[in-house]
Amino acid sequence: MNKYVRLFGNIHIHPLLWLFSGIAVMTAHFKQLFLLFFIVLIHELGHAVAAAFFSWRVKRILLLPFGGVAEVEEHGNRPFREELIVTLAGPAQHLWLMAIAFFLWRMGVMTNEGWNLFIHYNTAILMINLLPIWPLDGGKLLFLFFTYYFPFSEAHQKTIVLSIVTLAFFAIAVLFIQPKQLDLWIIVMFLIASLWKEWKHRHYVVMRFLLERYYGKRSDYTKLRTIAVFEEERISRVLQKFYRGQKHSIIIMRDNRERVTLDENEILHAFFVEKQTDVPLSDLIYV
């Protein structure tokens, strides 16, 4: 079966979208429901198709009222360019959707009411998704930016912290501008739950990143980074200094002099295979 056709079998609907659907049915807003579902579906398929193009392993496509999540089995070790394209592929769908809608409206195929509603939904979903809050697309772009300048572990934590701050400002804005807008409060609660889950699992996220570096498909690294540490440094601490998209050479120092240089795979092997999770680097030299 074609890899793009298989994507449709991975589509799942989040309970929040079912909730919005129920509200739409009870209030007879069938047109709004159809437009919302259609826009969200196209948005998420944009992510999924881009991921499939780069042969990513797409786990599922989860549809939300304001976008969705294309869950993949890639954990921060794909090329920067690929992750950027996959992340932007969702928001990019709104541009051609609005362009086609404008053409249909000018041709008289779409009514003024339909045009205004379609543009409103597209703009709202696009703007919300671009907020720098994890796991929205804006939050993923923020994380990608941080991983370019900071170690993966540090970049992940910075993303969560900045997302919490941004979400707090967003919630305050909703409180003062649209305090009775139920859908916005549902989005706020969803983002709070997502960030809390991401914070609790932050160590697991880093472990997946490191595991894939050691056991997974070898990526084409574009840069070699040397990490100078003293021999008393714990292996687990050294792994926290690993960057995405870069090959690491670990220089072990003693009395401010270079003692030996290890490849990153030697450190990863000691950590995952030999279970030397918290021993000093000196154990790798003298054992």
PDB file of C-alpha atoms in Angstrom:
ATOM      1  CA  MET A   1       0.000   0.000   0.000  1.00  0.00           C
ATOM      2  CA  ASN A   2       1.239   3.481  -0.833  1.00  0.00           C
ATOM      3  CA  LYS A   3       2.818   5.146   2.232  1.00  0.00           C
ATOM      4  CA  TYR A   4       0.672   8.242   1.752  1.00  0.00           C
ATOM      5  CA  VAL A   5      -2.566   6.239   1.568  1.00  0.00           C
ATOM      6  CA  ARG A   6      -1.620   4.418   4.783  1.00  0.00           C
ATOM      7  CA  LEU A   7      -1.661   7.743   6.608  1.00  0.00           C
ATOM      8  CA  PHE A   8      -5.467   7.790   6.562  1.00  0.00           C
ATOM      9  CA  GLY A   9      -5.501   4.628   8.664  1.00  0.00           C
ATOM     10  CA  ASN A  10      -3.557   6.460  11.361  1.00  0.00           C
ATOM     11  CA  ILE A  11      -6.129   9.229  11.830  1.00  0.00           C
ATOM     12  CA  HIS A  12      -7.613   9.472  15.337  1.00  0.00           C
ATOM     13  CA  ILE A  13      -9.982  12.063  16.784  1.00  0.00           C
ATOM     14  CA  HIS A  14      -9.147  13.600  20.159  1.00  0.00           C
ATOM     15  CA  PRO A  15     -12.002  13.687  22.742  1.00  0.00           C
ATOM     16  CA  LEU A  16     -11.872  17.489  22.614  1.00  0.00           C
ATOM     17  CA  LEU A  17     -12.897  17.420  18.963  1.00  0.00           C
ATOM     18  CA  TRP A  18     -15.743  15.053  19.808  1.00  0.00           C
ATOM     19  CA  LEU A  19     -16.791  17.553  22.502  1.00  0.00           C
ATOM     20  CA  PHE A  20     -16.768  20.408  20.005  1.00  0.00           C
ATOM     21  CA  SER A  21     -18.698  18.195  17.589  1.00  0.00           C
ATOM     22  CA  GLY A  22     -21.325  17.464  20.205  1.00  0.00           C
ATOM     23  CA  ILE A  23     -21.745  21.161  20.963  1.00  0.00           C
ATOM     24  CA  ALA A  24     -22.055  21.876  17.228  1.00  0.00           C
ATOM     25  CA  VAL A  25     -24.739  19.185  16.820  1.00  0.00           C
ATOM     26  CA  MET A  26     -26.746  20.399  19.816  1.00  0.00           C
ATOM     27  CA  THR A  27     -26.642  23.983  18.551  1.00  0.00           C
ATOM     28  CA  ALA A  28     -27.266  22.991  14.905  1.00  0.00           C
ATOM     29  CA  HIS A  29     -23.945  24.428  13.711  1.00  0.00           C
ATOM     30  CA  PHE A  30     -23.374  21.660  11.148  1.00  0.00           C
ATOM     31  CA  LYS A  31     -21.652  23.914   8.626  1.00  0.00           C
ATOM     32  CA  GLN A  32     -19.204  25.152  11.237  1.00  0.00           C
ATOM     33  CA  LEU A  33     -18.524  21.575  12.339  1.00  0.00           C
ATOM     34  CA  PHE A  34     -17.782  20.422   8.802  1.00  0.00           C
ATOM     35  CA  LEU A  35     -15.475  23.373   8.085  1.00  0.00           C
ATOM     36  CA  LEU A  36     -13.637  22.916  11.378  1.00  0.00           C
ATOM     37  CA  PHE A  37     -13.071  19.199  10.802  1.00  0.00           C
ATOM     38  CA  PHE A  38     -11.981  19.759   7.197  1.00  0.00           C
ATOM     39  CA  ILE A  39      -9.457  22.478   8.070  1.00  0.00           C
ATOM     40  CA  VAL A  40      -7.975  20.528  10.974  1.00  0.00           C
ATOM     41  CA  LEU A  41      -7.701  17.398   8.830  1.00  0.00           C
ATOM     42  CA  ILE A  42      -5.867  19.208   6.027  1.00  0.00           C
ATOM     43  CA  HIS A  43      -3.563  20.875   8.554  1.00  0.00           C
ATOM     44  CA  GLU A  44      -2.517  17.564  10.111  1.00  0.00           C
ATOM     45  CA  LEU A  45      -2.221  15.769   6.793  1.00  0.00           C
ATOM     46  CA  GLY A  46       0.253  18.488   5.821  1.00  0.00           C
ATOM     47  CA  HIS A  47       2.504  17.399   8.686  1.00  0.00           C
ATOM     48  CA  ALA A  48       1.974  13.701   8.003  1.00  0.00           C
ATOM     49  CA  VAL A  49       2.593  13.845   4.249  1.00  0.00           C
ATOM     50  CA  ALA A  50       5.806  15.814   4.781  1.00  0.00           C
ATOM     51  CA  ALA A  51       6.923  13.280   7.394  1.00  0.00           C
ATOM     52  CA  ALA A  52       6.121  10.373   5.065  1.00  0.00           C
ATOM     53  CA  PHE A  53       8.032  12.087   2.265  1.00  0.00           C
ATOM     54  CA  PHE A  54      11.169  11.951   4.418  1.00  0.00           C
ATOM     55  CA  SER A  55      10.355   8.326   5.368  1.00  0.00           C
ATOM     56  CA  TRP A  56       9.552   9.164   8.972  1.00  0.00           C
ATOM     57  CA  ARG A  57       7.627   6.578  10.945  1.00  0.00           C
ATOM     58  CA  VAL A  58       4.197   8.152  11.498  1.00  0.00           C
ATOM     59  CA  LYS A  59       2.563   6.604  14.563  1.00  0.00           C
ATOM     60  CA  ARG A  60      -0.811   8.343  14.442  1.00  0.00           C
ATOM     61  CA  ILE A  61      -2.505  11.577  13.409  1.00  0.00           C
ATOM     62  CA  LEU A  62      -4.468  13.018  16.322  1.00  0.00           C
ATOM     63  CA  LEU A  63      -7.038  15.643  15.351  1.00  0.00           C
ATOM     64  CA  LEU A  64      -7.797  18.485  17.771  1.00  0.00           C
ATOM     65  CA  PRO A  65     -10.266  21.373  17.435  1.00  0.00           C
ATOM     66  CA  PHE A  66      -7.420  23.841  16.835  1.00  0.00           C
ATOM     67  CA  GLY A  67      -4.983  21.660  14.913  1.00  0.00           C
ATOM     68  CA  GLY A  68      -3.592  18.318  15.899  1.00  0.00           C
ATOM     69  CA  VAL A  69      -0.553  16.214  16.589  1.00  0.00           C
ATOM     70  CA  ALA A  70       1.228  14.033  14.060  1.00  0.00           C
ATOM     71  CA  GLU A  71       2.956  11.568  16.374  1.00  0.00           C
ATOM     72  CA  VAL A  72       6.128  10.107  14.889  1.00  0.00           C
ATOM     73  CA  GLU A  73       8.762   7.625  15.984  1.00  0.00           C
ATOM     74  CA  GLU A  74      11.575  10.097  15.398  1.00  0.00           C
ATOM     75  CA  HIS A  75      13.070  11.610  18.525  1.00  0.00           C
ATOM     76  CA  GLY A  76      15.195  14.612  17.653  1.00  0.00           C
ATOM     77  CA  ASN A  77      17.783  12.896  15.478  1.00  0.00           C
ATOM     78  CA  ARG A  78      16.515  13.765  12.034  1.00  0.00           C
ATOM     79  CA  PRO A  79      18.217  16.535  10.045  1.00  0.00           C
ATOM     80  CA  PHE A  80      17.295  20.069  11.110  1.00  0.00           C
ATOM     81  CA  ARG A  81      15.960  20.866   7.637  1.00  0.00           C
ATOM     82  CA  GLU A  82      13.589  17.879   7.682  1.00  0.00           C
ATOM     83  CA  GLU A  83      12.128  18.750  11.072  1.00  0.00           C
ATOM     84  CA  LEU A  84      11.669  22.370  10.027  1.00  0.00           C
ATOM     85  CA  ILE A  85       9.799  21.384   6.853  1.00  0.00           C
ATOM     86  CA  VAL A  86       7.591  18.847   8.650  1.00  0.00           C
ATOM     87  CA  THR A  87       6.710  21.401  11.343  1.00  0.00           C
ATOM     88  CA  LEU A  88       5.907  24.178   8.854  1.00  0.00           C
ATOM     89  CA  ALA A  89       3.960  21.855   6.550  1.00  0.00           C
ATOM     90  CA  GLY A  90       0.873  22.091   8.785  1.00  0.00           C
ATOM     91  CA  PRO A  91       0.553  25.897   8.963  1.00  0.00           C
ATOM     92  CA  ALA A  92       1.422  26.140   5.251  1.00  0.00           C
ATOM     93  CA  GLN A  93      -1.810  24.350   4.331  1.00  0.00           C
ATOM     94  CA  HIS A  94      -3.877  27.303   5.505  1.00  0.00           C
ATOM     95  CA  LEU A  95      -2.317  29.544   2.884  1.00  0.00           C
ATOM     96  CA  TRP A  96      -3.511  27.576  -0.147  1.00  0.00           C
ATOM     97  CA  LEU A  97      -6.834  26.809   1.553  1.00  0.00           C
ATOM     98  CA  MET A  98      -7.536  30.521   1.955  1.00  0.00           C
ATOM     99  CA  ALA A  99      -6.307  31.232  -1.577  1.00  0.00           C
ATOM    100  CA  ILE A 100      -8.742  28.687  -3.066  1.00  0.00           C
ATOM    101  CA  ALA A 101     -11.560  29.970  -0.850  1.00  0.00           C
ATOM    102  CA  PHE A 102     -10.883  33.514  -2.075  1.00  0.00           C
ATOM    103  CA  PHE A 103     -11.030  32.316  -5.693  1.00  0.00           C
ATOM    104  CA  LEU A 104     -14.341  30.486  -5.093  1.00  0.00           C
ATOM    105  CA  TRP A 105     -15.764  33.520  -3.306  1.00  0.00           C
ATOM    106  CA  ARG A 106     -14.821  35.872  -6.152  1.00  0.00           C
ATOM    107  CA  MET A 107     -16.338  33.428  -8.653  1.00  0.00           C
ATOM    108  CA  GLY A 108     -19.597  33.455  -6.710  1.00  0.00           C
ATOM    109  CA  VAL A 109     -19.357  29.773  -5.755  1.00  0.00           C
ATOM    110  CA  MET A 110     -18.906  30.571  -2.062  1.00  0.00           C
ATOM    111  CA  THR A 111     -21.286  32.906  -0.231  1.00  0.00           C
ATOM    112  CA  ASN A 112     -20.139  35.878   1.832  1.00  0.00           C
ATOM    113  CA  GLU A 113     -21.151  34.008   4.983  1.00  0.00           C
ATOM    114  CA  GLY A 114     -19.203  30.923   3.953  1.00  0.00           C
ATOM    115  CA  TRP A 115     -16.160  32.987   3.010  1.00  0.00           C
ATOM    116  CA  ASN A 116     -16.125  34.901   6.299  1.00  0.00           C
ATOM    117  CA  LEU A 117     -16.557  31.699   8.337  1.00  0.00           C
ATOM    118  CA  PHE A 118     -13.873  29.831   6.401  1.00  0.00           C
ATOM    119  CA  ILE A 119     -11.355  32.671   6.777  1.00  0.00           C
ATOM    120  CA  HIS A 120     -12.196  33.057  10.463  1.00  0.00           C
ATOM    121  CA  TYR A 121     -11.567  29.378  11.212  1.00  0.00           C
ATOM    122  CA  ASN A 122      -8.415  29.239   9.120  1.00  0.00           C
ATOM    123  CA  THR A 123      -6.956  32.353  10.698  1.00  0.00           C
ATOM    124  CA  ALA A 124      -7.864  31.276  14.238  1.00  0.00           C
ATOM    125  CA  ILE A 125      -6.360  27.786  13.861  1.00  0.00           C
ATOM    126  CA  LEU A 126      -3.257  29.177  12.169  1.00  0.00           C
ATOM    127  CA  MET A 127      -2.623  31.864  14.794  1.00  0.00           C
ATOM    128  CA  ILE A 128      -3.223  29.559  17.761  1.00  0.00           C
ATOM    129  CA  ASN A 129      -0.923  26.903  16.306  1.00  0.00           C
ATOM    130  CA  LEU A 130       1.876  29.418  15.853  1.00  0.00           C
ATOM    131  CA  LEU A 131       1.901  30.363  19.536  1.00  0.00           C
ATOM    132  CA  PRO A 132       5.280  29.391  21.053  1.00  0.00           C
ATOM    133  CA  ILE A 133       3.678  26.846  23.361  1.00  0.00           C
ATOM    134  CA  TRP A 134       4.442  23.144  23.330  1.00  0.00           C
ATOM    135  CA  PRO A 135       2.990  20.993  21.690  1.00  0.00           C
ATOM    136  CA  LEU A 136       1.650  23.557  19.204  1.00  0.00           C
ATOM    137  CA  ASP A 137       3.580  24.097  15.977  1.00  0.00           C
ATOM    138  CA  GLY A 138       4.986  27.339  17.364  1.00  0.00           C
ATOM    139  CA  GLY A 139       6.277  25.423  20.380  1.00  0.00           C
ATOM    140  CA  LYS A 140       7.916  22.839  18.128  1.00  0.00           C
ATOM    141  CA  LEU A 141       9.585  25.610  16.120  1.00  0.00           C
ATOM    142  CA  LEU A 142      10.811  27.111  19.380  1.00  0.00           C
ATOM    143  CA  PHE A 143      12.237  23.750  20.454  1.00  0.00           C
ATOM    144  CA  LEU A 144      13.898  23.281  17.083  1.00  0.00           C
ATOM    145  CA  PHE A 145      15.476  26.730  17.374  1.00  0.00           C
ATOM    146  CA  PHE A 146      16.780  25.967  20.877  1.00  0.00           C
ATOM    147  CA  THR A 147      18.279  22.628  19.797  1.00  0.00           C
ATOM    148  CA  TYR A 148      20.354  24.510  17.242  1.00  0.00           C
ATOM    149  CA  TYR A 149      22.126  26.484  19.988  1.00  0.00           C
ATOM    150  CA  PHE A 150      21.803  24.367  23.139  1.00  0.00           C
ATOM    151  CA  PRO A 151      22.239  20.708  24.099  1.00  0.00           C
ATOM    152  CA  PHE A 152      19.092  18.650  23.499  1.00  0.00           C
ATOM    153  CA  SER A 153      18.260  18.263  27.202  1.00  0.00           C
ATOM    154  CA  GLU A 154      18.696  21.968  27.940  1.00  0.00           C
ATOM    155  CA  ALA A 155      16.749  22.963  24.814  1.00  0.00           C
ATOM    156  CA  HIS A 156      13.844  20.761  25.864  1.00  0.00           C
ATOM    157  CA  GLN A 157      13.673  22.277  29.342  1.00  0.00           C
ATOM    158  CA  LYS A 158      13.941  25.830  28.000  1.00  0.00           C
ATOM    159  CA  THR A 159      11.071  25.091  25.606  1.00  0.00           C
ATOM    160  CA  ILE A 160       8.823  23.879  28.421  1.00  0.00           C
ATOM    161  CA  VAL A 161       9.628  26.844  30.672  1.00  0.00           C
ATOM    162  CA  LEU A 162       9.072  29.438  27.940  1.00  0.00           C
ATOM    163  CA  SER A 163       5.874  27.636  26.901  1.00  0.00           C
ATOM    164  CA  ILE A 164       4.555  27.892  30.469  1.00  0.00           C
ATOM    165  CA  VAL A 165       5.306  31.630  30.557  1.00  0.00           C
ATOM    166  CA  THR A 166       3.648  32.204  27.167  1.00  0.00           C
ATOM    167  CA  LEU A 167       0.618  30.148  28.173  1.00  0.00           C
ATOM    168  CA  ALA A 168       0.241  32.238  31.343  1.00  0.00           C
ATOM    169  CA  PHE A 169       0.134  35.437  29.258  1.00  0.00           C
ATOM    170  CA  PHE A 170      -2.294  33.790  26.822  1.00  0.00           C
ATOM    171  CA  ALA A 171      -4.614  32.754  29.685  1.00  0.00           C
ATOM    172  CA  ILE A 172      -4.511  36.294  31.130  1.00  0.00           C
ATOM    173  CA  ALA A 173      -5.366  37.716  27.712  1.00  0.00           C
ATOM    174  CA  VAL A 174      -8.328  35.352  27.403  1.00  0.00           C
ATOM    175  CA  LEU A 175      -9.471  36.314  30.906  1.00  0.00           C
ATOM    176  CA  PHE A 176      -9.543  40.027  30.106  1.00  0.00           C
ATOM    177  CA  ILE A 177     -10.545  39.944  26.428  1.00  0.00           C
ATOM    178  CA  GLN A 178     -12.755  36.864  25.947  1.00  0.00           C
ATOM    179  CA  PRO A 179     -13.566  35.521  29.445  1.00  0.00           C
ATOM    180  CA  LYS A 180     -16.761  33.772  28.271  1.00  0.00           C
ATOM    181  CA  GLN A 181     -15.162  32.066  25.251  1.00  0.00           C
ATOM    182  CA  LEU A 182     -15.480  28.399  26.243  1.00  0.00           C
ATOM    183  CA  ASP A 183     -13.408  27.019  23.372  1.00  0.00           C
ATOM    184  CA  LEU A 184     -10.432  29.189  24.330  1.00  0.00           C
ATOM    185  CA  TRP A 185     -10.570  27.949  27.924  1.00  0.00           C
ATOM    186  CA  ILE A 186     -10.689  24.360  26.685  1.00  0.00           C
ATOM    187  CA  ILE A 187      -7.548  25.064  24.658  1.00  0.00           C
ATOM    188  CA  VAL A 188      -5.867  26.576  27.729  1.00  0.00           C
ATOM    189  CA  MET A 189      -6.707  23.506  29.828  1.00  0.00           C
ATOM    190  CA  PHE A 190      -5.453  21.167  27.121  1.00  0.00           C
ATOM    191  CA  LEU A 191      -2.154  23.046  26.890  1.00  0.00           C
ATOM    192  CA  ILE A 192      -1.742  23.026  30.678  1.00  0.00           C
ATOM    193  CA  ALA A 193      -2.227  19.244  30.728  1.00  0.00           C
ATOM    194  CA  SER A 194       0.160  18.771  27.791  1.00  0.00           C
ATOM    195  CA  LEU A 195       2.896  20.861  29.382  1.00  0.00           C
ATOM    196  CA  TRP A 196       2.525  19.105  32.723  1.00  0.00           C
ATOM    197  CA  LYS A 197       2.847  15.743  30.994  1.00  0.00           C
ATOM    198  CA  GLU A 198       5.857  16.918  28.985  1.00  0.00           C
ATOM    199  CA  TRP A 199       7.578  18.200  32.132  1.00  0.00           C
ATOM    200  CA  LYS A 200       7.018  14.919  33.981  1.00  0.00           C
ATOM    201  CA  HIS A 201       8.388  12.968  31.026  1.00  0.00           C
ATOM    202  CA  ARG A 202      11.340  15.273  30.288  1.00  0.00           C
ATOM    203  CA  HIS A 203      13.921  12.674  31.365  1.00  0.00           C
ATOM    204  CA  TYR A 204      12.197  10.033  29.252  1.00  0.00           C
ATOM    205  CA  VAL A 205      12.284  12.373  26.233  1.00  0.00           C
ATOM    206  CA  VAL A 206      16.052  12.784  26.607  1.00  0.00           C
ATOM    207  CA  MET A 207      16.508   9.013  27.005  1.00  0.00           C
ATOM    208  CA  ARG A 208      14.617   8.397  23.762  1.00  0.00           C
ATOM    209  CA  PHE A 209      16.861  10.903  22.031  1.00  0.00           C
ATOM    210  CA  LEU A 210      19.990   9.170  23.331  1.00  0.00           C
ATOM    211  CA  LEU A 211      18.661   5.670  22.676  1.00  0.00           C
ATOM    212  CA  GLU A 212      17.967   6.484  19.064  1.00  0.00           C
ATOM    213  CA  ARG A 213      21.477   7.875  18.686  1.00  0.00           C
ATOM    214  CA  TYR A 214      22.920   4.568  19.871  1.00  0.00           C
ATOM    215  CA  TYR A 215      20.500   1.906  18.619  1.00  0.00           C
ATOM    216  CA  GLY A 216      18.658   3.697  15.846  1.00  0.00           C
ATOM    217  CA  LYS A 217      19.484   4.606  12.298  1.00  0.00           C
ATOM    218  CA  ARG A 218      22.696   6.594  12.079  1.00  0.00           C
ATOM    219  CA  SER A 219      22.061  10.161  10.993  1.00  0.00           C
ATOM    220  CA  ASP A 220      24.319  12.147   8.702  1.00  0.00           C
ATOM    221  CA  TYR A 221      25.936  14.508  11.178  1.00  0.00           C
ATOM    222  CA  THR A 222      26.905  17.876   9.765  1.00  0.00           C
ATOM    223  CA  LYS A 223      29.210  18.954  12.560  1.00  0.00           C
ATOM    224  CA  LEU A 224      31.725  17.491  14.999  1.00  0.00           C
ATOM    225  CA  ARG A 225      31.539  18.936  18.506  1.00  0.00           C
ATOM    226  CA  THR A 226      34.177  18.305  21.147  1.00  0.00           C
ATOM    227  CA  ILE A 227      33.110  18.144  24.785  1.00  0.00           C
ATOM    228  CA  ALA A 228      35.893  18.682  27.326  1.00  0.00           C
ATOM    229  CA  VAL A 229      35.118  17.261  30.789  1.00  0.00           C
ATOM    230  CA  PHE A 230      37.116  16.223  33.812  1.00  0.00           C
ATOM    231  CA  GLU A 231      37.542  12.549  34.584  1.00  0.00           C
ATOM    232  CA  GLU A 232      35.399  12.895  37.739  1.00  0.00           C
ATOM    233  CA  GLU A 233      32.374  13.866  35.620  1.00  0.00           C
ATOM    234  CA  ARG A 234      29.533  11.344  35.719  1.00  0.00           C
ATOM    235  CA  ILE A 235      28.509   9.633  32.494  1.00  0.00           C
ATOM    236  CA  SER A 236      24.899  10.724  32.921  1.00  0.00           C
ATOM    237  CA  ARG A 237      26.008  14.357  33.127  1.00  0.00           C
ATOM    238  CA  VAL A 238      28.081  14.079  29.973  1.00  0.00           C
ATOM    239  CA  LEU A 239      25.093  12.749  28.042  1.00  0.00           C
ATOM    240  CA  GLN A 240      23.150  15.857  29.035  1.00  0.00           C
ATOM    241  CA  LYS A 241      25.623  17.867  26.939  1.00  0.00           C
ATOM    242  CA  PHE A 242      24.801  16.094  23.641  1.00  0.00           C
ATOM    243  CA  TYR A 243      23.462  18.183  20.759  1.00  0.00           C
ATOM    244  CA  ARG A 244      21.117  17.114  18.005  1.00  0.00           C
ATOM    245  CA  GLY A 245      22.596  16.702  14.535  1.00  0.00           C
ATOM    246  CA  GLN A 246      26.193  16.717  15.778  1.00  0.00           C
ATOM    247  CA  LYS A 247      28.757  14.004  16.353  1.00  0.00           C
ATOM    248  CA  HIS A 248      30.508  14.259  19.710  1.00  0.00           C
ATOM    249  CA  SER A 249      34.100  13.674  20.690  1.00  0.00           C
ATOM    250  CA  ILE A 250      34.592  13.595  24.463  1.00  0.00           C
ATOM    251  CA  ILE A 251      37.949  14.860  25.716  1.00  0.00           C
ATOM    252  CA  ILE A 252      38.602  13.640  29.255  1.00  0.00           C
ATOM    253  CA  MET A 253      40.776  16.017  31.263  1.00  0.00           C
ATOM    254  CA  ARG A 254      42.996  15.445  34.279  1.00  0.00           C
ATOM    255  CA  ASP A 255      44.832  18.267  36.049  1.00  0.00           C
ATOM    256  CA  ASN A 256      43.811  20.558  33.171  1.00  0.00           C
ATOM    257  CA  ARG A 257      45.547  18.294  30.680  1.00  0.00           C
ATOM    258  CA  GLU A 258      43.989  16.029  28.081  1.00  0.00           C
ATOM    259  CA  ARG A 259      44.029  12.448  29.292  1.00  0.00           C
ATOM    260  CA  VAL A 260      42.186  10.590  26.548  1.00  0.00           C
ATOM    261  CA  THR A 261      39.539  11.155  23.884  1.00  0.00           C
ATOM    262  CA  LEU A 262      36.456   8.941  23.587  1.00  0.00           C
ATOM    263  CA  ASP A 263      33.869   8.650  20.831  1.00  0.00           C
ATOM    264  CA  GLU A 264      30.266   9.307  21.824  1.00  0.00           C
ATOM    265  CA  ASN A 265      29.344   5.684  21.074  1.00  0.00           C
ATOM    266  CA  GLU A 266      31.725   4.533  23.791  1.00  0.00           C
ATOM    267  CA  ILE A 267      29.874   6.686  26.306  1.00  0.00           C
ATOM    268  CA  LEU A 268      26.473   5.545  25.037  1.00  0.00           C
ATOM    269  CA  HIS A 269      27.582   1.893  25.123  1.00  0.00           C
ATOM    270  CA  ALA A 270      28.730   2.216  28.722  1.00  0.00           C
ATOM    271  CA  PHE A 271      25.439   3.856  29.681  1.00  0.00           C
ATOM    272  CA  PHE A 272      22.918   1.627  27.878  1.00  0.00           C
ATOM    273  CA  VAL A 273      24.701  -1.710  27.523  1.00  0.00           C
ATOM    274  CA  GLU A 274      27.076  -1.893  30.466  1.00  0.00           C
ATOM    275  CA  LYS A 275      24.575  -0.038  32.691  1.00  0.00           C
ATOM    276  CA  GLN A 276      27.247   2.311  34.022  1.00  0.00           C
ATOM    277  CA  THR A 277      24.675   5.027  34.383  1.00  0.00           C
ATOM    278  CA  ASP A 278      26.267   7.111  37.118  1.00  0.00           C
ATOM    279  CA  VAL A 279      29.938   6.191  37.244  1.00  0.00           C
ATOM    280  CA  PRO A 280      32.729   8.716  36.658  1.00  0.00           C
ATOM    281  CA  LEU A 281      34.442   8.822  33.293  1.00  0.00           C
ATOM    282  CA  SER A 282      37.653   7.630  34.915  1.00  0.00           C
ATOM    283  CA  ASP A 283      36.064   4.168  35.212  1.00  0.00           C
ATOM    284  CA  LEU A 284      35.955   3.947  31.439  1.00  0.00           C
ATOM    285  CA  ILE A 285      39.672   4.627  31.221  1.00  0.00           C
ATOM    286  CA  TYR A 286      41.127   2.447  33.942  1.00  0.00           C
ATOM    287  CA  VAL A 287      38.772  -0.529  33.979  1.00  0.00           C
TER     288      VAL A 287
END
